[in-house]
PDB file of C-alpha atoms in Angstrom:
ATOM      1  CA  MET A 148       0.000   0.000   0.000  1.00 52.00           C
ATOM      2  CA  LYS A 149       2.791   2.416   0.902  1.00 51.00           C
ATOM      3  CA  ARG A 150       4.570   1.528  -2.322  1.00 59.00           C
ATOM      4  CA  LEU A 151       1.406   2.159  -4.354  1.00 47.00           C
ATOM      5  CA  ALA A 152       0.861   5.496  -2.589  1.00 50.00           C
ATOM      6  CA  GLY A 153       4.450   6.473  -3.280  1.00 54.00           C
ATOM      7  CA  VAL A 154       4.158   5.597  -6.976  1.00 48.00           C
ATOM      8  CA  THR A 155       0.847   7.498  -7.227  1.00 47.00           C
ATOM      9  CA  LEU A 156       2.356  10.563  -5.543  1.00 44.00           C
ATOM     10  CA  ALA A 157       5.356  10.439  -7.857  1.00 51.00           C
ATOM     11  CA  ILE A 158       3.091  10.281 -10.924  1.00 46.00           C
ATOM     12  CA  LEU A 159       0.997  13.219  -9.689  1.00 41.00           C
ATOM     13  CA  LEU A 160       4.085  15.316  -8.968  1.00 44.00           C
ATOM     14  CA  THR A 161       5.515  14.518 -12.403  1.00 48.00           C
ATOM     15  CA  CYS A 162       2.262  15.522 -14.105  1.00 43.00           C
ATOM     16  CA  ALA A 163       2.052  18.732 -12.067  1.00 41.00           C
ATOM     17  CA  MET A 164       5.637  19.650 -12.892  1.00 44.00           C
ATOM     18  CA  ALA A 165       5.063  18.918 -16.571  1.00 41.00           C
ATOM     19  CA  SER A 166       1.887  21.014 -16.566  1.00 42.00           C
ATOM     20  CA  ALA A 167       3.629  23.901 -14.786  1.00 44.00           C
ATOM     21  CA  GLN A 168       6.559  23.725 -17.174  1.00 45.00           C
ATOM     22  CA  GLN A 169       4.220  23.802 -20.177  1.00 46.00           C
ATOM     23  CA  THR A 170       2.268  26.730 -18.701  1.00 51.00           C
ATOM     24  CA  LYS A 171       5.392  28.639 -17.753  1.00 55.00           C
ATOM     25  CA  HIS A 172       6.998  28.520 -21.186  1.00 55.00           C
ATOM     26  CA  ILE A 173       3.834  28.712 -23.283  1.00 66.00           C
ATOM     27  CA  HIS A 174       4.670  32.202 -24.643  1.00 73.00           C
ATOM     28  CA  GLU A 175       8.430  31.897 -25.048  1.00 79.00           C
ATOM     29  CA  GLY A 176       9.672  32.730 -28.539  1.00 85.00           C
ATOM     30  CA  ARG A 177       6.201  33.583 -29.910  1.00 90.00           C
ATOM     31  CA  PHE A 178       4.734  36.523 -31.805  1.00 95.00           C
ATOM     32  CA  TYR A 179       1.334  38.044 -31.064  1.00 96.00           C
ATOM     33  CA  VAL A 180      -1.028  40.726 -32.341  1.00 98.00           C
ATOM     34  CA  GLY A 181      -3.811  42.567 -30.537  1.00 98.00           C
ATOM     35  CA  LEU A 182      -6.484  45.253 -30.619  1.00 98.00           C
ATOM     36  CA  GLN A 183      -7.244  47.648 -27.760  1.00 98.00           C
ATOM     37  CA  ALA A 184      -9.437  50.654 -26.965  1.00 98.00           C
ATOM     38  CA  GLY A 185     -10.478  52.759 -23.995  1.00 97.00           C
ATOM     39  CA  PRO A 186     -10.925  56.169 -22.381  1.00 98.00           C
ATOM     40  CA  MET A 187      -8.186  58.758 -22.019  1.00 97.00           C
ATOM     41  CA  LEU A 188      -7.547  61.778 -19.743  1.00 97.00           C
ATOM     42  CA  ASN A 189      -5.961  64.860 -21.406  1.00 97.00           C
ATOM     43  CA  ILE A 190      -3.681  67.034 -19.239  1.00 94.00           C
ATOM     44  CA  TYR A 191      -2.296  69.966 -21.226  1.00 91.00           C
ATOM     45  CA  GLU A 192      -1.920  73.706 -20.686  1.00 84.00           C
ATOM     46  CA  ASN A 193      -5.131  75.215 -19.286  1.00 87.00           C
ATOM     47  CA  HIS A 194      -6.699  71.826 -18.561  1.00 90.00           C
ATOM     48  CA  PHE A 195      -7.975  73.411 -15.329  1.00 89.00           C
ATOM     49  CA  SER A 196     -10.310  75.630 -17.393  1.00 90.00           C
ATOM     50  CA  TYR A 197     -12.554  72.634 -18.116  1.00 94.00           C
ATOM     51  CA  LYS A 198     -13.304  72.219 -14.406  1.00 92.00           C
ATOM     52  CA  GLU A 199     -13.569  75.972 -13.812  1.00 89.00           C
ATOM     53  CA  ASN A 200     -16.206  76.173 -16.539  1.00 91.00           C
ATOM     54  CA  GLY A 201     -18.224  73.201 -15.329  1.00 92.00           C
ATOM     55  CA  LYS A 202     -17.068  70.726 -17.989  1.00 94.00           C
ATOM     56  CA  PRO A 203     -14.495  68.433 -16.334  1.00 94.00           C
ATOM     57  CA  LEU A 204     -15.684  65.429 -18.364  1.00 95.00           C
ATOM     58  CA  GLY A 205     -14.626  67.255 -21.521  1.00 95.00           C
ATOM     59  CA  LEU A 206     -11.045  66.179 -20.738  1.00 97.00           C
ATOM     60  CA  ILE A 207     -12.004  62.514 -21.171  1.00 97.00           C
ATOM     61  CA  THR A 208     -11.780  61.305 -24.765  1.00 97.00           C
ATOM     62  CA  TYR A 209     -10.868  57.954 -26.332  1.00 96.00           C
ATOM     63  CA  GLN A 210      -8.100  56.023 -28.066  1.00 97.00           C
ATOM     64  CA  THR A 211      -7.987  52.856 -30.181  1.00 97.00           C
ATOM     65  CA  GLY A 212      -4.918  50.964 -31.301  1.00 98.00           C
ATOM     66  CA  ILE A 213      -3.216  47.852 -32.632  1.00 98.00           C
ATOM     67  CA  VAL A 214      -0.206  46.096 -31.111  1.00 98.00           C
ATOM     68  CA  GLY A 215       2.269  43.525 -32.301  1.00 97.00           C
ATOM     69  CA  GLY A 216       4.857  41.914 -30.055  1.00 96.00           C
ATOM     70  CA  PHE A 217       7.323  39.142 -29.361  1.00 97.00           C
ATOM     71  CA  ASP A 218       7.999  37.318 -26.073  1.00 93.00           C
ATOM     72  CA  VAL A 219      11.723  36.557 -25.939  1.00 94.00           C
ATOM     73  CA  ASN A 220      11.278  34.411 -22.817  1.00 88.00           C
ATOM     74  CA  ASP A 221       9.191  34.293 -19.618  1.00 85.00           C
ATOM     75  CA  ILE A 222      10.638  37.612 -18.412  1.00 89.00           C
ATOM     76  CA  LEU A 223      11.361  39.890 -21.365  1.00 94.00           C
ATOM     77  CA  GLY A 224       9.264  40.935 -24.340  1.00 96.00           C
ATOM     78  CA  PHE A 225       8.967  43.727 -26.908  1.00 97.00           C
ATOM     79  CA  ARG A 226       6.059  45.257 -28.775  1.00 98.00           C
ATOM     80  CA  LEU A 227       5.202  47.922 -31.339  1.00 98.00           C
ATOM     81  CA  SER A 228       1.938  49.828 -31.213  1.00 98.00           C
ATOM     82  CA  ALA A 229       0.074  52.304 -33.385  1.00 98.00           C
ATOM     83  CA  SER A 230      -2.963  54.208 -32.135  1.00 98.00           C
ATOM     84  CA  TYR A 231      -5.509  56.812 -33.118  1.00 98.00           C
ATOM     85  CA  ALA A 232      -7.108  59.200 -30.613  1.00 98.00           C
ATOM     86  CA  LYS A 233      -9.371  62.178 -30.236  1.00 97.00           C
ATOM     87  CA  ASN A 234      -7.853  64.728 -27.825  1.00 97.00           C
ATOM     88  CA  ALA A 235      -9.122  67.790 -25.957  1.00 97.00           C
ATOM     89  CA  GLY A 236      -7.168  70.960 -25.129  1.00 95.00           C
ATOM     90  CA  ALA A 237      -7.823  74.596 -24.268  1.00 93.00           C
ATOM     91  CA  CYS A 238      -6.201  77.944 -24.975  1.00 90.00           C
ATOM     92  CA  ASN A 239      -5.271  80.518 -22.333  1.00 85.00           C
ATOM     93  CA  THR A 240      -8.212  81.442 -20.110  1.00 82.00           C
ATOM     94  CA  ARG A 241      -6.917  83.684 -17.338  1.00 78.00           C
ATOM     95  CA  ASP A 242      -4.769  86.129 -19.306  1.00 76.00           C
ATOM     96  CA  THR A 243      -7.632  87.396 -21.468  1.00 78.00           C
ATOM     97  CA  ALA A 244      -9.952  90.328 -20.844  1.00 76.00           C
ATOM     98  CA  ALA A 245     -13.068  88.162 -20.924  1.00 79.00           C
ATOM     99  CA  HIS A 246     -11.536  85.240 -18.959  1.00 81.00           C
ATOM    100  CA  GLY A 247     -13.508  83.019 -21.303  1.00 87.00           C
ATOM    101  CA  PHE A 248     -13.432  79.297 -22.013  1.00 92.00           C
ATOM    102  CA  TYR A 249     -11.568  78.392 -25.223  1.00 94.00           C
ATOM    103  CA  PRO A 250     -11.660  74.616 -25.733  1.00 95.00           C
ATOM    104  CA  TYR A 251     -10.614  72.799 -28.867  1.00 97.00           C
ATOM    105  CA  THR A 252     -10.200  69.199 -30.016  1.00 97.00           C
ATOM    106  CA  PHE A 253      -7.677  67.502 -32.258  1.00 98.00           C
ATOM    107  CA  GLN A 254      -6.781  64.094 -33.615  1.00 98.00           C
ATOM    108  CA  SER A 255      -3.575  62.136 -33.169  1.00 98.00           C
ATOM    109  CA  VAL A 256      -1.716  59.114 -34.472  1.00 98.00           C
ATOM    110  CA  ASN A 257       0.986  57.774 -32.163  1.00 98.00           C
ATOM    111  CA  VAL A 258       3.553  54.993 -32.528  1.00 98.00           C
ATOM    112  CA  PHE A 259       5.581  53.464 -29.689  1.00 98.00           C
ATOM    113  CA  ALA A 260       8.192  50.771 -29.162  1.00 98.00           C
ATOM    114  CA  ASP A 261       7.976  49.186 -25.696  1.00 98.00           C
ATOM    115  CA  ALA A 262      10.143  46.875 -23.614  1.00 98.00           C
ATOM    116  CA  ILE A 263       8.017  44.620 -21.379  1.00 97.00           C
ATOM    117  CA  LEU A 264       8.927  42.973 -18.066  1.00 95.00           C
ATOM    118  CA  ASP A 265       6.805  39.970 -16.990  1.00 92.00           C
ATOM    119  CA  LEU A 266       6.597  39.895 -13.188  1.00 89.00           C
ATOM    120  CA  TYR A 267       5.282  36.340 -13.172  1.00 82.00           C
ATOM    121  CA  GLY A 268       8.354  35.272 -15.101  1.00 80.00           C
ATOM    122  CA  LEU A 269      10.567  36.874 -12.463  1.00 79.00           C
ATOM    123  CA  SER A 270       8.749  35.072  -9.660  1.00 74.00           C
ATOM    124  CA  ASP A 271       8.738  31.659 -11.378  1.00 64.00           C
ATOM    125  CA  LEU A 272       4.952  31.474 -11.032  1.00 63.00           C
ATOM    126  CA  ALA A 273       3.347  29.277 -13.675  1.00 61.00           C
ATOM    127  CA  SER A 274       0.010  30.713 -14.755  1.00 70.00           C
ATOM    128  CA  PHE A 275      -2.096  31.762 -17.723  1.00 79.00           C
ATOM    129  CA  PHE A 276      -2.610  34.997 -15.767  1.00 85.00           C
ATOM    130  CA  ARG A 277       0.231  37.495 -16.193  1.00 89.00           C
ATOM    131  CA  ILE A 278       1.154  40.890 -14.726  1.00 92.00           C
ATOM    132  CA  LYS A 279       3.609  42.993 -16.720  1.00 95.00           C
ATOM    133  CA  LEU A 280       5.313  46.391 -16.580  1.00 97.00           C
ATOM    134  CA  TYR A 281       6.562  48.307 -19.601  1.00 98.00           C
ATOM    135  CA  GLY A 282       8.253  51.476 -20.789  1.00 98.00           C
ATOM    136  CA  GLY A 283       8.643  52.850 -24.272  1.00 98.00           C
ATOM    137  CA  LEU A 284       9.693  55.624 -26.641  1.00 98.00           C
ATOM    138  CA  GLY A 285       7.697  56.951 -29.561  1.00 98.00           C
ATOM    139  CA  LEU A 286       6.382  59.703 -31.784  1.00 98.00           C
ATOM    140  CA  GLY A 287       3.094  61.565 -31.671  1.00 98.00           C
ATOM    141  CA  HIS A 288       1.550  63.278 -34.698  1.00 98.00           C
ATOM    142  CA  THR A 289      -1.367  65.669 -34.059  1.00 98.00           C
ATOM    143  CA  PHE A 290      -3.633  67.311 -36.631  1.00 98.00           C
ATOM    144  CA  ASN A 291      -7.122  68.705 -37.397  1.00 97.00           C
ATOM    145  CA  MET A 292      -7.148  71.266 -34.591  1.00 97.00           C
ATOM    146  CA  THR A 293     -10.575  72.845 -34.204  1.00 96.00           C
ATOM    147  CA  ASP A 294     -10.963  76.612 -33.700  1.00 95.00           C
ATOM    148  CA  SER A 295     -10.913  77.647 -30.031  1.00 93.00           C
ATOM    149  CA  HIS A 296     -11.937  81.224 -30.937  1.00 91.00           C
ATOM    150  CA  HIS A 297      -9.223  82.551 -28.660  1.00 90.00           C
ATOM    151  CA  PRO A 298      -8.573  86.297 -29.272  1.00 88.00           C
ATOM    152  CA  TRP A 299      -4.789  86.057 -29.663  1.00 85.00           C
ATOM    153  CA  GLN A 300      -3.305  82.606 -28.980  1.00 85.00           C
ATOM    154  CA  ASP A 301      -2.481  80.511 -32.056  1.00 87.00           C
ATOM    155  CA  VAL A 302      -2.543  76.707 -32.143  1.00 92.00           C
ATOM    156  CA  SER A 303      -0.084  75.114 -34.583  1.00 93.00           C
ATOM    157  CA  ASP A 304      -1.320  72.377 -36.914  1.00 94.00           C
ATOM    158  CA  PRO A 305       0.037  69.775 -37.640  1.00 96.00           C
ATOM    159  CA  ASN A 306       2.707  68.772 -35.091  1.00 97.00           C
ATOM    160  CA  THR A 307       5.095  65.830 -34.737  1.00 97.00           C
ATOM    161  CA  VAL A 308       6.846  65.385 -31.380  1.00 97.00           C
ATOM    162  CA  PHE A 309       8.755  62.851 -29.287  1.00 97.00           C
ATOM    163  CA  GLY A 310       7.084  60.953 -26.457  1.00 98.00           C
ATOM    164  CA  PHE A 311       7.751  58.397 -23.747  1.00 98.00           C
ATOM    165  CA  ARG A 312       5.490  56.285 -21.563  1.00 98.00           C
ATOM    166  CA  PHE A 313       5.265  53.813 -18.695  1.00 98.00           C
ATOM    167  CA  GLY A 314       2.487  51.396 -17.876  1.00 98.00           C
ATOM    168  CA  GLY A 315       1.234  48.062 -16.614  1.00 97.00           C
ATOM    169  CA  ILE A 316      -0.603  45.147 -18.215  1.00 97.00           C
ATOM    170  CA  VAL A 317      -2.872  42.526 -16.683  1.00 96.00           C
ATOM    171  CA  GLU A 318      -3.285  39.603 -19.093  1.00 94.00           C
ATOM    172  CA  TYR A 319      -5.286  36.375 -19.075  1.00 92.00           C
ATOM    173  CA  ASN A 320      -5.002  33.679 -21.731  1.00 88.00           C
ATOM    174  CA  PHE A 321      -8.010  31.421 -22.274  1.00 89.00           C
ATOM    175  CA  THR A 322      -6.191  29.118 -24.675  1.00 87.00           C
ATOM    176  CA  ASP A 323      -2.794  28.624 -26.222  1.00 84.00           C
ATOM    177  CA  HIS A 324      -3.660  31.328 -28.761  1.00 90.00           C
ATOM    178  CA  PHE A 325      -6.390  33.660 -27.455  1.00 93.00           C
ATOM    179  CA  GLY A 326      -6.285  36.069 -24.511  1.00 94.00           C
ATOM    180  CA  ILE A 327      -7.558  39.363 -23.134  1.00 96.00           C
ATOM    181  CA  PHE A 328      -5.713  42.169 -21.369  1.00 97.00           C
ATOM    182  CA  GLY A 329      -6.109  45.460 -19.558  1.00 97.00           C
ATOM    183  CA  ASP A 330      -3.564  48.249 -20.027  1.00 98.00           C
ATOM    184  CA  LEU A 331      -2.987  51.237 -17.716  1.00 97.00           C
ATOM    185  CA  CYS A 332      -0.594  53.810 -19.205  1.00 98.00           C
ATOM    186  CA  GLY A 333       0.801  57.292 -18.639  1.00 98.00           C
ATOM    187  CA  GLU A 334       2.241  59.121 -21.663  1.00 98.00           C
ATOM    188  CA  ALA A 335       4.280  62.332 -21.905  1.00 97.00           C
ATOM    189  CA  TYR A 336       5.070  64.349 -25.022  1.00 97.00           C
ATOM    190  CA  THR A 337       7.210  67.395 -25.716  1.00 91.00           C
ATOM    191  CA  ASP A 338       5.256  70.591 -25.253  1.00 85.00           C
ATOM    192  CA  LYS A 339       3.933  71.132 -28.780  1.00 91.00           C
ATOM    193  CA  TYR A 340       1.857  67.934 -28.881  1.00 96.00           C
ATOM    194  CA  ASN A 341      -1.364  69.891 -28.328  1.00 95.00           C
ATOM    195  CA  GLY A 342      -0.327  72.670 -30.702  1.00 93.00           C
ATOM    196  CA  LEU A 343       0.741  75.124 -27.993  1.00 89.00           C
ATOM    197  CA  MET A 344       4.336  76.085 -27.262  1.00 79.00           C
ATOM    198  CA  PRO A 345       4.178  78.796 -24.556  1.00 70.00           C
ATOM    199  CA  SER A 346       6.841  81.474 -24.764  1.00 64.00           C
ATOM    200  CA  ALA A 347       9.249  82.329 -21.930  1.00 63.00           C
ATOM    201  CA  LYS A 348       6.891  85.159 -20.964  1.00 63.00           C
ATOM    202  CA  GLU A 349       3.942  82.788 -20.708  1.00 62.00           C
ATOM    203  CA  GLN A 350       5.972  80.411 -18.538  1.00 61.00           C
ATOM    204  CA  ALA A 351       6.909  83.133 -16.035  1.00 60.00           C
ATOM    205  CA  GLU A 352       5.616  82.669 -12.484  1.00 56.00           C
ATOM    206  CA  ASP A 353       3.561  85.889 -12.575  1.00 57.00           C
ATOM    207  CA  TYR A 354       1.845  84.954 -15.845  1.00 58.00           C
ATOM    208  CA  GLU A 355      -1.770  83.779 -15.606  1.00 59.00           C
ATOM    209  CA  GLY A 356      -3.166  80.800 -17.445  1.00 56.00           C
ATOM    210  CA  TYR A 357      -0.232  78.445 -17.949  1.00 62.00           C
ATOM    211  CA  GLY A 358       0.101  75.115 -16.147  1.00 54.00           C
ATOM    212  CA  GLY A 359       3.879  75.440 -15.932  1.00 59.00           C
ATOM    213  CA  PHE A 360       4.789  71.809 -16.709  1.00 69.00           C
ATOM    214  CA  PRO A 361       6.937  71.512 -19.870  1.00 79.00           C
ATOM    215  CA  LEU A 362       5.290  68.286 -21.109  1.00 90.00           C
ATOM    216  CA  ASP A 363       1.874  67.370 -22.493  1.00 94.00           C
ATOM    217  CA  LEU A 364       0.425  64.427 -20.578  1.00 96.00           C
ATOM    218  CA  ARG A 365      -2.164  61.725 -21.221  1.00 97.00           C
ATOM    219  CA  GLY A 366      -3.489  58.952 -18.985  1.00 97.00           C
ATOM    220  CA  LEU A 367      -5.056  55.913 -20.653  1.00 97.00           C
ATOM    221  CA  VAL A 368      -7.030  52.861 -19.576  1.00 97.00           C
ATOM    222  CA  SER A 369      -7.768  50.296 -22.271  1.00 97.00           C
ATOM    223  CA  VAL A 370      -8.913  46.706 -22.705  1.00 97.00           C
ATOM    224  CA  GLY A 371      -8.046  44.454 -25.587  1.00 97.00           C
ATOM    225  CA  VAL A 372      -7.870  41.036 -27.166  1.00 97.00           C
ATOM    226  CA  LEU A 373      -4.777  39.261 -28.463  1.00 95.00           C
ATOM    227  CA  TYR A 374      -3.821  36.306 -30.617  1.00 96.00           C
ATOM    228  CA  ARG A 375      -0.531  34.374 -30.368  1.00 93.00           C
ATOM    229  CA  PHE A 376       0.917  32.566 -33.351  1.00 92.00           C
TER     230      PHE A 376
END
């Protein structure tokens, strides 16, 4: 009886180890593609004017995108992404005689290259559920600026600028090929992304109506589906 129990336990342990090994390395050396979409928070110069004029939800727009990536091993991966978004900005509010509200919208196409770190790979946990961190560099191209009707501030159109981002991914794979994921990301672009490049005078401490931060920021939450080859 003891011998039979020992053999049974050995078989179960072998099967468990084999299953864990298969699960752990299921993505190693594989390409994947995906689609994602979700809401986005715009934080540019004069973003505060949306709240001051009773329209804080006007800063929330949307983005959609495609991704393609490669998992080198259980820890390291890379991906390329291209996305389209509708964005919301505002021209100077406080340094005008009327102190009016001057919102405008614009479109963007952004491309990024990301390096991805799989935390489950670092911890040797075998699971179809994954938690990942990433950082990347890219370019943002903005265009089709609508008229804010501001009395003197001009918005340039189009614009192409550098950007960088950091984020996290929660991923679950239903099968060997299909999965879903959630993506939380913060992006930063050089200051002309939204068409405004404040002068030194506008950036002075005693100047009204400029946020003072030399980057244009976006926060994104998206969900998506992916397919592994």
